[in-house]
């Protein structure tokens, strides 16, 4: 991929200590459901058994899950990998439509057809890390926080997670983050938890207070990602964003999930499933 | 009973089995290499190629519908030169027959591409896409007009000795008219059908759900339409018909053989079941064995009408 347009030359030329995200061949398996529990009003935590996928998965990568053997709904759904533990991998999902309603009813012991791990995940690097999550965007960022620490890229106190949502029910995984020992700051639009307002206000404060360069990793609604990317550019900090789009195959063949490539001379598109879902912010947002 | 004979013939091209991939649903093969053994396919049809690279349509390009999906990709592809340089070296060493699907904006572009591909070792067949509903120039303009279909097929036939397939659109009043035009002009086989033109609307915004407004409908929803058209075309022409449209299981495939298809293509099913081609291949084999049919060709066109 041509990254010459990127604002973030630091990430375009991997230095020692920077690890390229994994991108091996995906596997297609029948994964047994180990747990499927509701963690908020409409968000579920699904645990699946699948050693081939769990062993190869990196933070920011995703899986395609077929919610049933029926042809309606037809397509598998993409979900970020939330965490892996041994041969098990987990996802978080919100019930938003026909597919996720079926998935919410899937019982322990049933199997689901799953393809993964897919896509290009986060590029991990040492140094201070600022993880910016909007709502369910915390799912892959939790995996990232864990990996940054477990693989020795960061000490727990070098990782700050900023979690934003509409209300307190949108702020997920607070106990798990506390166990990791990372710093956590919360904003809610209705003020029901943490500071009232948008998560981007915390991003600006963190950037203002930083005495050394910070790497930003972000996942959430597109408007939030664009705002975070803008703040990062202004501060001269590298920023990776994880995008979400509708997709049919997840394998790079249907060409249905594309986003416009930023700063290209003519129309040019990047596949979220293949060149992403994690992009250097400059690849997808014009500065 | 021995393993049934699955070989089928398209023009001068002999396939080890009748299971093919549909253009645009299997990339350039590599994408599926870790999931299935792509060398077990009868033929691999690669994503449609145009003379020059095309960026494709703006997103959103796909939308799910009841038992189907609409797409308006707009033929995003690397172009003929890059295809020959970057993709063909990998593809030509694969076991399955290689079919290159081409789309031109003009007759001359189709002819130029067919001529260039004719010189390429490893290309076994050319599939003329005269049925893409999602591009402004080319595609349907040829496929919905019998005279244009005939003239284009004849001109391409004149520049290539490779097996020549013509992929027909269902978006016409009588598909047999286009089928006869292509067959009479020298096509070795007909691929029936491409997608059906459709529309989906977002109720909140009252806007089309595709940036292109309309798109091509595929998936299980269109199978009965495809099956009916394969049956009609198989009775109308003497060249082999390749059935495509909503085939997701071996039972679907067997229906198409009974209706008159010599081979079948798996398209959208590759998206929701990446092992669909292998599942269908194994199912066909088991069905023939169970029915004590020794050759697949004995099943083709055996629809009983009385």
Coordinates of C-alpha atoms in Angstrom, one line a residue:
Chain A
X1 CA 0.0 0.0 0.0
X2 CA 1.2 3.4 -0.9
X3 CA 1.6 5.4 2.3
X4 CA 3.4 8.4 0.8
X5 CA 0.4 10.6 1.3
X6 CA 0.4 9.8 5.0
X7 CA 0.9 12.5 7.6
X8 CA 2.5 10.0 9.8
X9 CA 5.9 9.1 8.4
X10 CA 6.9 7.5 11.7
X11 CA 4.6 4.6 11.1
X12 CA 5.3 4.2 7.4
X13 CA 8.9 3.1 8.1
X14 CA 8.8 0.5 10.8
X15 CA 11.7 0.9 13.2
X16 CA 13.2 -1.7 15.4
X17 CA 10.7 -2.4 18.2
X18 CA 7.7 -1.8 15.9
X19 CA 5.8 -5.0 15.1
X20 CA 3.9 -5.4 11.9
X21 CA 0.4 -6.7 12.5
X22 CA -0.2 -10.3 11.8
X23 CA -1.8 -11.2 8.4
X24 CA -1.5 -15.0 8.0
X25 CA -4.1 -17.1 6.1
X26 CA -7.5 -17.0 7.7
X27 CA -9.2 -20.3 8.8
X28 CA -12.8 -21.3 8.5
X29 CA -14.0 -23.3 11.4
X30 CA -17.1 -24.5 13.2
X31 CA -16.7 -22.8 16.6
X32 CA -18.5 -24.0 19.7
X33 CA -20.2 -21.4 21.8
X34 CA -18.6 -21.4 25.3
X35 CA -20.6 -18.5 26.7
X36 CA -23.0 -15.9 25.5
X37 CA -24.1 -13.4 28.1
X38 CA -25.7 -10.1 28.1
X39 CA -23.4 -7.5 29.7
X40 CA -25.6 -4.4 29.3
X41 CA -29.1 -3.7 28.1
X42 CA -28.3 -4.6 24.5
X43 CA -24.6 -5.7 24.4
X44 CA -23.5 -9.3 24.6
X45 CA -20.2 -11.0 25.3
X46 CA -19.8 -14.1 23.2
X47 CA -17.0 -16.7 23.8
X48 CA -16.1 -19.2 21.1
X49 CA -13.7 -22.2 21.0
X50 CA -11.3 -22.1 18.1
X51 CA -7.6 -22.7 18.6
X52 CA -6.6 -21.9 15.0
X53 CA -8.2 -18.5 15.2
X54 CA -7.2 -17.7 18.8
X55 CA -3.6 -18.6 18.2
X56 CA -3.2 -16.4 15.1
X57 CA -5.3 -13.4 16.2
X58 CA -3.8 -10.0 16.8
X59 CA -5.5 -6.9 18.2
X60 CA -7.6 -5.0 15.6
X61 CA -8.2 -8.1 13.5
X62 CA -11.8 -9.4 13.1
X63 CA -13.8 -12.5 12.4
X64 CA -16.8 -13.1 10.2
X65 CA -19.5 -15.0 12.0
X66 CA -22.5 -16.6 10.3
X67 CA -25.4 -16.3 12.7
X68 CA -27.2 -19.4 11.5
X69 CA -27.2 -21.9 8.7
X70 CA -30.3 -20.3 7.1
X71 CA -29.9 -18.0 4.1
X72 CA -31.9 -15.1 5.6
X73 CA -30.1 -13.1 6.8
X74 CA -27.6 -14.2 4.2
X75 CA -24.3 -12.7 5.0
X76 CA -21.9 -13.4 7.9
X77 CA -21.3 -10.4 10.2
X78 CA -17.9 -8.9 11.0
X79 CA -16.8 -8.5 14.7
X80 CA -13.6 -7.3 16.2
X81 CA -11.8 -9.8 18.3
X82 CA -12.2 -8.6 21.9
X83 CA -9.8 -10.9 23.7
X84 CA -8.2 -14.3 23.4
X85 CA -7.5 -16.8 26.2
X86 CA -5.7 -20.0 25.1
X87 CA -7.9 -21.7 22.5
X88 CA -10.8 -19.4 23.2
X89 CA -11.6 -16.0 21.5
X90 CA -14.3 -13.5 22.5
X91 CA -16.4 -10.9 20.7
X92 CA -18.7 -8.2 21.9
X93 CA -21.8 -7.3 19.9
X94 CA -24.8 -5.0 20.2
X95 CA -28.2 -6.2 19.1
X96 CA -29.0 -3.9 16.2
X97 CA -30.9 -6.0 13.7
X98 CA -32.0 -9.4 12.5
X99 CA -28.5 -11.0 12.5
X100 CA -27.5 -9.9 16.0
X101 CA -30.9 -10.7 17.4
X102 CA -30.3 -14.3 16.2
X103 CA -26.8 -14.3 17.6
X104 CA -28.1 -13.1 21.0
X105 CA -30.2 -16.2 21.2
X106 CA -27.4 -18.6 20.4
X107 CA -27.0 -21.1 23.2
X108 CA -23.9 -22.5 24.9
X109 CA -22.9 -25.7 23.1
X110 CA -24.2 -24.7 19.7
X111 CA -21.6 -24.1 16.9
X112 CA -21.2 -21.1 14.6
X113 CA -19.3 -21.0 11.3
X114 CA -16.5 -18.5 11.8
X115 CA -13.8 -17.3 9.4
X116 CA -10.7 -15.5 10.8
X117 CA -8.6 -13.9 11.9
X118 CA -9.1 -11.3 9.2
X119 CA -7.7 -8.0 8.1
X120 CA -4.8 -5.9 9.2
X121 CA -4.7 -5.1 12.9
X122 CA -3.0 -2.5 15.0
X123 CA 0.7 -1.9 14.5
X124 CA 2.1 -2.1 18.0
X125 CA 5.0 0.1 19.1
X126 CA 6.7 1.0 22.3
X127 CA 6.1 4.1 24.3
X128 CA 3.1 5.9 25.7
X129 CA -0.2 4.8 24.2
X130 CA -3.5 6.6 24.2
X131 CA -6.4 4.3 23.4
X132 CA -9.6 6.2 22.4
X133 CA -12.8 4.2 22.4
X134 CA -16.4 5.2 21.5
X135 CA -18.9 2.8 22.9
X136 CA -18.4 -0.7 21.5
X137 CA -15.1 0.5 20.0
X138 CA -13.6 -0.6 23.3
X139 CA -13.8 -4.3 22.1
X140 CA -10.6 -4.4 20.1
X141 CA -8.9 -1.7 22.2
X142 CA -9.1 -3.9 25.3
X143 CA -7.3 -6.7 23.3
X144 CA -4.7 -4.0 22.2
X145 CA -4.2 -2.8 25.8
X146 CA -3.6 -6.4 26.9
X147 CA -1.2 -7.1 24.1
X148 CA 0.8 -3.9 24.5
X149 CA 1.4 -4.9 28.1
X150 CA 1.8 -8.6 27.8
X151 CA 4.2 -8.3 24.9
X152 CA 6.3 -5.8 26.6
X153 CA 5.6 -2.7 24.5
X154 CA 4.3 -0.7 27.4
X155 CA 4.1 -0.7 31.2
X156 CA 0.5 -0.6 32.4
X157 CA 1.0 3.0 33.5
X158 CA 2.1 4.0 30.0
X159 CA -1.4 3.0 28.6
X160 CA -4.3 5.4 29.0
X161 CA -7.8 4.3 27.9
X162 CA -10.3 7.1 27.2
X163 CA -13.8 5.6 27.0
X164 CA -16.7 7.6 25.8
X165 CA -20.4 6.8 25.3
X166 CA -23.9 8.3 25.4
X167 CA -24.6 7.0 28.9
X168 CA -23.1 4.8 31.6
X169 CA -24.4 1.6 29.9
X170 CA -22.1 2.3 27.0
X171 CA -18.9 2.2 29.1
X172 CA -17.8 -1.4 28.9
X173 CA -15.2 -3.6 30.5
X174 CA -14.4 -1.3 33.5
X175 CA -13.4 -4.2 35.8
X176 CA -11.2 -5.9 33.1
X177 CA -9.4 -2.6 32.4
X178 CA -8.9 -2.1 36.2
X179 CA -7.3 -5.6 36.4
X180 CA -4.9 -4.6 33.6
X181 CA -3.8 -1.7 35.7
X182 CA -4.0 0.8 32.8
X183 CA -5.2 4.4 33.4
X184 CA -8.9 4.9 32.5
X185 CA -10.8 8.1 32.0
X186 CA -14.5 8.1 31.1
X187 CA -16.9 10.6 29.4
X188 CA -20.6 10.3 28.9
X189 CA -22.8 12.6 26.9
X190 CA -25.6 12.5 29.5
X191 CA -23.1 12.8 32.4
X192 CA -24.2 9.6 34.0
X193 CA -20.7 8.4 34.4
X194 CA -17.3 10.2 34.4
X195 CA -17.1 13.6 32.9
X196 CA -20.0 14.9 30.9
X197 CA -19.3 15.6 27.2
X198 CA -17.4 14.0 24.4
X199 CA -14.3 11.8 24.6
X200 CA -12.5 14.1 22.2
X201 CA -12.2 16.7 25.0
X202 CA -10.1 14.2 27.0
X203 CA -8.0 13.5 24.0
X204 CA -7.1 17.2 23.7
X205 CA -6.2 17.4 27.4
X206 CA -3.9 14.3 27.1
X207 CA -2.2 15.7 24.1
X208 CA -1.7 19.1 25.7
X209 CA -0.3 17.5 28.9
X210 CA 2.1 15.1 27.1
X211 CA 5.8 15.8 27.4
X212 CA 6.7 13.2 24.9
X213 CA 5.0 11.9 21.7
X214 CA 2.0 9.7 22.2
X215 CA 0.7 7.0 19.9
X216 CA -3.0 7.1 19.4
X217 CA -5.1 4.0 18.7
X218 CA -8.8 4.6 18.2
X219 CA -12.0 2.7 17.5
X220 CA -15.6 4.0 17.5
X221 CA -18.1 6.0 15.4
X222 CA -16.6 7.5 12.2
X223 CA -17.2 11.1 13.3
X224 CA -15.3 10.5 16.5
X225 CA -12.4 8.8 14.6
X226 CA -12.2 11.8 12.3
X227 CA -12.1 14.2 15.2
X228 CA -9.5 12.2 17.0
X229 CA -7.4 11.9 13.9
X230 CA -7.6 15.7 13.5
X231 CA -6.4 16.3 17.0
X232 CA -3.5 13.8 16.6
X233 CA -2.4 15.5 13.3
X234 CA -2.4 18.9 14.9
X235 CA -0.3 17.6 17.8
X236 CA 2.1 15.7 15.4
X237 CA 1.2 12.3 17.0
X238 CA 0.8 9.1 15.0
X239 CA -2.8 7.8 15.0
X240 CA -4.3 4.5 13.9
X241 CA -8.1 4.2 13.5
X242 CA -10.2 1.0 13.2
X243 CA -13.1 1.4 10.8
X244 CA -16.4 -0.5 10.5
X245 CA -18.4 -1.0 7.3
X246 CA -20.8 -3.4 5.9
X247 CA -19.1 -6.3 4.2
X248 CA -20.1 -9.5 2.4
X249 CA -17.0 -11.8 2.4
X250 CA -14.3 -10.3 4.8
X251 CA -11.7 -11.9 2.5
X252 CA -11.0 -9.1 0.1
X253 CA -12.9 -10.5 -2.9
X254 CA -16.4 -8.9 -2.9
X255 CA -15.0 -5.3 -2.9
X256 CA -18.1 -4.2 -1.1
X257 CA -16.5 -2.7 2.1
X258 CA -14.3 0.0 0.6
X259 CA -13.7 3.5 1.9
X260 CA -12.3 6.4 -0.1
X261 CA -8.6 6.7 0.1
X262 CA -7.6 10.1 1.4
X263 CA -5.6 12.6 -0.6
X264 CA -5.5 10.5 -3.7
X265 CA -5.5 12.4 -7.0
X266 CA -8.6 10.6 -8.3
X267 CA -11.1 8.2 -6.8
X268 CA -9.3 5.4 -5.2
X269 CA -10.6 2.9 -2.6
X270 CA -9.3 0.8 0.2
X271 CA -10.8 -2.4 1.4
X272 CA -11.7 -2.2 5.0
X273 CA -11.4 -6.0 5.3
X274 CA -8.0 -6.2 3.8
X275 CA -6.0 -3.0 3.8
X276 CA -7.9 -2.3 7.1
X277 CA -9.8 -2.5 9.3
X278 CA -7.0 -0.6 11.1
X279 CA -5.6 2.3 9.0
X280 CA -3.1 4.9 9.6
X281 CA -5.4 7.9 10.0
X282 CA -3.8 9.7 7.1
X283 CA -4.8 6.9 4.7
X284 CA -8.6 7.5 5.2
X285 CA -9.0 11.0 6.6
X286 CA -7.9 14.1 4.6
X287 CA -5.9 16.5 6.7
Chain B
X1 CA -19.5 -48.5 -7.6
X2 CA -16.5 -46.5 -8.8
X3 CA -16.1 -42.8 -8.4
X4 CA -18.5 -41.2 -10.9
X5 CA -17.0 -39.5 -14.0
X6 CA -17.5 -35.7 -13.4
X7 CA -15.7 -34.5 -16.5
X8 CA -17.5 -32.0 -18.7
X9 CA -16.5 -30.3 -22.0
X10 CA -16.9 -26.6 -22.9
X11 CA -15.8 -26.1 -26.5
X12 CA -12.3 -27.5 -26.7
X13 CA -11.9 -27.2 -23.0
X14 CA -12.3 -30.3 -20.8
X15 CA -12.9 -29.7 -17.1
X16 CA -12.1 -32.3 -14.4
X17 CA -15.4 -31.4 -12.8
X18 CA -18.3 -29.0 -13.4
X19 CA -17.7 -26.7 -10.4
X20 CA -16.6 -23.3 -11.3
X21 CA -16.4 -20.0 -9.4
X22 CA -18.4 -17.0 -10.6
X23 CA -16.6 -13.9 -11.7
X24 CA -16.1 -11.3 -9.0
X25 CA -16.8 -13.7 -6.1
X26 CA -13.5 -15.4 -5.8
X27 CA -11.0 -12.7 -6.3
X28 CA -7.9 -14.1 -8.1
X29 CA -8.1 -17.4 -6.1
X30 CA -5.3 -16.7 -3.7
X31 CA -7.8 -15.2 -1.2
X32 CA -9.3 -18.7 -0.7
X33 CA -6.1 -20.7 -0.8
X34 CA -5.8 -21.1 3.0
X35 CA -9.5 -22.1 3.4
X36 CA -10.0 -24.6 0.6
X37 CA -7.9 -26.6 -1.8
X38 CA -8.6 -24.5 -4.9
X39 CA -6.9 -27.1 -7.1
X40 CA -10.0 -29.2 -6.7
X41 CA -12.1 -26.7 -8.6
X42 CA -13.1 -27.5 -12.2
X43 CA -12.4 -24.0 -13.3
X44 CA -11.6 -20.7 -11.7
X45 CA -13.2 -17.5 -13.2
X46 CA -11.4 -14.4 -12.1
X47 CA -12.8 -11.0 -11.3
X48 CA -13.8 -9.1 -14.4
X49 CA -10.9 -7.3 -16.2
X50 CA -11.2 -4.1 -18.2
X51 CA -8.6 -2.7 -20.6
X52 CA -7.6 0.0 -18.2
X53 CA -7.7 0.0 -14.4
X54 CA -11.0 1.0 -12.9
X55 CA -11.5 2.5 -9.4
X56 CA -15.0 1.2 -9.1
X57 CA -18.1 3.0 -7.7
X58 CA -18.2 5.0 -4.5
X59 CA -19.6 3.3 -1.4
X60 CA -22.0 2.0 -0.2
X61 CA -21.6 -0.7 -2.8
X62 CA -23.5 -3.6 -1.3
X63 CA -26.7 -4.1 0.7
X64 CA -28.1 -7.3 2.1
X65 CA -31.7 -8.2 1.0
X66 CA -34.0 -11.1 1.8
X67 CA -31.9 -14.2 1.0
X68 CA -29.8 -12.2 -1.3
X69 CA -27.7 -9.1 -1.8
X70 CA -27.4 -6.1 -4.2
X71 CA -24.0 -5.0 -5.4
X72 CA -22.8 -2.1 -7.4
X73 CA -19.1 -2.6 -7.3
X74 CA -18.6 -0.9 -10.7
X75 CA -15.9 -3.3 -11.9
X76 CA -13.1 -2.2 -9.7
X77 CA -10.0 -4.0 -11.1
X78 CA -6.3 -3.6 -11.9
X79 CA -6.7 -3.5 -15.7
X80 CA -5.4 -5.9 -18.3
X81 CA -1.7 -5.1 -18.2
X82 CA -1.4 -5.4 -14.4
X83 CA -3.5 -8.6 -14.5
X84 CA -1.2 -10.2 -17.0
X85 CA 1.9 -9.0 -15.2
X86 CA 0.9 -9.5 -11.5
X87 CA -1.9 -12.0 -11.3
X88 CA -1.4 -14.4 -14.2
X89 CA 2.0 -15.9 -13.1
X90 CA 0.3 -17.3 -10.0
X91 CA -2.9 -18.3 -11.7
X92 CA -1.4 -20.1 -14.7
X93 CA 0.2 -22.8 -12.4
X94 CA -3.1 -23.8 -10.8
X95 CA -4.7 -27.0 -11.7
X96 CA -8.3 -25.7 -12.5
X97 CA -9.0 -24.3 -15.9
X98 CA -8.5 -20.5 -15.9
X99 CA -11.4 -18.4 -17.3
X100 CA -10.7 -14.7 -17.7
X101 CA -13.9 -12.5 -17.6
X102 CA -13.5 -9.3 -19.7
X103 CA -15.6 -6.2 -20.0
X104 CA -15.0 -3.4 -22.6
X105 CA -16.5 0.0 -22.9
X106 CA -16.4 -0.5 -26.7
X107 CA -16.3 -3.4 -29.1
X108 CA -12.7 -2.5 -29.9
X109 CA -11.7 -2.8 -26.3
X110 CA -13.2 -6.3 -26.0
X111 CA -11.4 -7.4 -29.2
X112 CA -8.1 -5.9 -28.0
X113 CA -8.3 -7.7 -24.6
X114 CA -9.3 -11.0 -26.2
X115 CA -6.4 -10.8 -28.6
X116 CA -4.0 -10.0 -25.8
X117 CA -5.2 -12.8 -23.6
X118 CA -5.1 -15.3 -26.6
X119 CA -1.3 -15.0 -26.5
X120 CA -1.2 -15.9 -22.8
X121 CA -0.2 -19.3 -21.7
X122 CA -2.4 -20.6 -18.9
X123 CA -5.5 -18.7 -20.0
X124 CA -8.0 -21.5 -21.0
X125 CA -11.1 -19.5 -21.8
X126 CA -12.4 -16.0 -22.1
X127 CA -15.8 -15.1 -20.7
X128 CA -17.3 -12.0 -22.3
X129 CA -19.2 -10.0 -19.7
X130 CA -21.9 -8.3 -21.7
X131 CA -24.2 -8.2 -18.8
X132 CA -22.8 -6.0 -16.0
X133 CA -25.6 -3.8 -14.7
X134 CA -23.3 -1.4 -12.8
X135 CA -21.2 0.4 -15.4
X136 CA -22.2 3.3 -17.6
X137 CA -20.5 2.1 -20.8
X138 CA -20.2 -1.4 -22.0
X139 CA -21.8 -4.4 -20.3
X140 CA -25.6 -4.3 -20.7
X141 CA -25.5 -2.1 -23.7
X142 CA -24.2 -5.1 -25.6
X143 CA -26.1 -7.8 -23.7
X144 CA -29.6 -6.4 -24.1
X145 CA -29.3 -6.1 -27.9
X146 CA -29.2 -9.3 -30.0
X147 CA -27.5 -7.6 -33.0
X148 CA -24.8 -6.1 -30.7
X149 CA -24.3 -9.4 -29.0
X150 CA -23.9 -11.1 -32.3
X151 CA -21.5 -8.6 -33.8
X152 CA -19.3 -8.5 -30.6
X153 CA -19.2 -12.3 -30.3
X154 CA -18.2 -12.7 -33.9
X155 CA -15.5 -10.1 -33.7
X156 CA -14.0 -11.6 -30.6
X157 CA -14.3 -15.1 -32.1
X158 CA -12.2 -14.0 -35.0
X159 CA -9.2 -13.1 -32.8
X160 CA -9.1 -16.0 -30.4
X161 CA -8.8 -19.7 -30.5
X162 CA -9.4 -20.0 -26.8
X163 CA -12.7 -21.3 -25.5
X164 CA -15.1 -18.4 -25.7
X165 CA -18.0 -18.1 -23.2
X166 CA -20.6 -15.3 -23.3
X167 CA -22.2 -14.3 -20.0
X168 CA -25.8 -13.3 -20.5
X169 CA -28.0 -10.9 -18.6
X170 CA -31.4 -11.8 -17.2
X171 CA -32.6 -8.2 -17.7
X172 CA -34.2 -8.8 -21.1
X173 CA -37.6 -9.9 -22.2
X174 CA -36.5 -13.1 -23.9
X175 CA -33.0 -14.4 -23.0
X176 CA -33.2 -17.1 -25.7
X177 CA -32.9 -14.4 -28.4
X178 CA -29.5 -13.2 -26.9
X179 CA -28.5 -16.8 -26.4
X180 CA -29.0 -17.8 -30.0
X181 CA -27.3 -14.6 -31.2
X182 CA -24.2 -15.4 -29.2
X183 CA -24.2 -19.1 -30.1
X184 CA -24.7 -18.5 -33.8
X185 CA -21.8 -16.0 -33.7
X186 CA -19.4 -18.6 -32.5
X187 CA -19.6 -18.8 -28.7
X188 CA -18.4 -22.1 -27.3
X189 CA -20.7 -21.8 -24.3
X190 CA -23.1 -19.5 -22.5
X191 CA -23.0 -18.4 -18.9
X192 CA -26.5 -17.9 -17.6
X193 CA -27.2 -15.6 -15.7
X194 CA -25.6 -12.4 -14.4
X195 CA -27.4 -10.4 -11.7
X196 CA -30.9 -9.0 -11.8
X197 CA -31.2 -5.3 -11.6
X198 CA -32.6 -4.2 -8.2
X199 CA -33.2 -1.3 -5.8
X200 CA -33.2 -0.9 -2.0
X201 CA -34.4 2.2 -0.1
X202 CA -33.4 3.5 3.3
X203 CA -36.7 4.4 5.1
X204 CA -35.1 7.0 7.4
X205 CA -33.3 9.0 4.7
X206 CA -35.6 7.9 1.8
X207 CA -32.4 7.6 -0.2
X208 CA -31.2 4.5 -2.2
X209 CA -29.1 2.2 -0.1
X210 CA -26.5 2.0 -2.8
X211 CA -24.6 5.0 -4.0
X212 CA -25.1 3.8 -7.6
X213 CA -28.9 3.8 -6.9
X214 CA -29.4 0.4 -8.4
X215 CA -27.4 -2.7 -8.2
X216 CA -27.3 -6.4 -9.2
X217 CA -29.3 -8.9 -7.1
X218 CA -27.6 -12.2 -6.4
X219 CA -27.8 -15.1 -3.9
X220 CA -30.4 -17.7 -3.2
X221 CA -33.3 -15.3 -3.9
X222 CA -32.6 -15.4 -7.6
X223 CA -32.1 -19.2 -8.0
X224 CA -35.5 -20.0 -9.4
X225 CA -35.1 -17.3 -12.0
X226 CA -31.7 -18.5 -13.0
X227 CA -32.9 -22.1 -13.2
X228 CA -35.8 -21.2 -15.4
X229 CA -33.5 -19.3 -17.8
X230 CA -30.9 -22.1 -17.9
X231 CA -33.7 -24.5 -18.9
X232 CA -35.0 -22.1 -21.6
X233 CA -31.5 -21.5 -23.0
X234 CA -30.4 -25.1 -22.9
X235 CA -33.5 -26.0 -25.1
X236 CA -32.8 -23.1 -27.5
X237 CA -29.1 -23.6 -28.3
X238 CA -26.7 -26.5 -29.1
X239 CA -23.7 -25.1 -27.1
X240 CA -23.1 -26.0 -23.4
X241 CA -24.8 -23.8 -20.8
X242 CA -23.1 -22.9 -17.6
X243 CA -25.7 -22.4 -14.9
X244 CA -25.1 -19.6 -12.3
X245 CA -27.4 -17.7 -10.0
X246 CA -28.0 -18.4 -6.3
X247 CA -26.4 -21.9 -6.3
X248 CA -25.4 -22.5 -2.7
X249 CA -25.8 -26.2 -2.1
X250 CA -25.3 -29.5 -4.1
X251 CA -29.0 -29.8 -4.4
X252 CA -29.1 -26.5 -6.2
X253 CA -26.4 -27.6 -8.5
X254 CA -28.1 -30.9 -9.3
X255 CA -31.3 -29.0 -10.2
X256 CA -29.3 -26.9 -12.7
X257 CA -27.8 -30.1 -14.3
X258 CA -31.3 -31.6 -14.7
X259 CA -32.5 -28.3 -16.2
X260 CA -29.7 -28.6 -18.8
X261 CA -26.6 -27.0 -17.4
X262 CA -23.3 -28.6 -18.4
X263 CA -21.3 -26.9 -15.6
X264 CA -22.2 -24.5 -12.7
X265 CA -20.7 -21.5 -11.1
X266 CA -20.8 -20.7 -7.4
X267 CA -21.0 -16.9 -6.7
X268 CA -22.5 -15.2 -3.7
X269 CA -22.3 -18.5 -1.7
X270 CA -18.5 -18.0 -1.6
X271 CA -19.2 -14.9 0.6
X272 CA -21.4 -16.5 3.2
X273 CA -19.9 -20.0 3.0
X274 CA -16.2 -20.0 1.9
X275 CA -16.2 -23.7 1.5
X276 CA -19.3 -23.7 -0.7
X277 CA -17.5 -24.9 -3.8
X278 CA -16.0 -27.9 -2.1
X279 CA -19.4 -28.7 -0.3
X280 CA -21.1 -28.7 -3.7
X281 CA -18.4 -30.8 -5.4
X282 CA -18.6 -33.4 -2.7
X283 CA -22.4 -33.4 -2.7
X284 CA -22.7 -33.9 -6.5
X285 CA -20.3 -36.8 -6.2
X286 CA -22.3 -38.4 -3.4
X287 CA -25.6 -37.8 -5.3
X288 CA -24.3 -39.5 -8.5
X289 CA -23.0 -42.4 -6.5
X290 CA -26.2 -42.8 -4.6
X291 CA -28.3 -42.7 -7.8
X292 CA -25.9 -45.0 -9.6
X293 CA -25.2 -42.5 -12.3
X294 CA -21.8 -43.3 -13.7
X295 CA -21.3 -40.1 -15.7
X296 CA -22.4 -36.6 -14.8
X297 CA -23.2 -36.0 -18.5
X298 CA -26.0 -38.6 -18.2
X299 CA -27.8 -36.3 -15.7
X300 CA -27.6 -33.2 -17.9
X301 CA -30.9 -32.1 -19.4
X302 CA -32.9 -35.0 -17.9
X303 CA -35.9 -32.9 -16.8
X304 CA -39.1 -34.9 -17.0
X305 CA -42.0 -33.0 -18.3
X306 CA -44.6 -35.7 -18.4

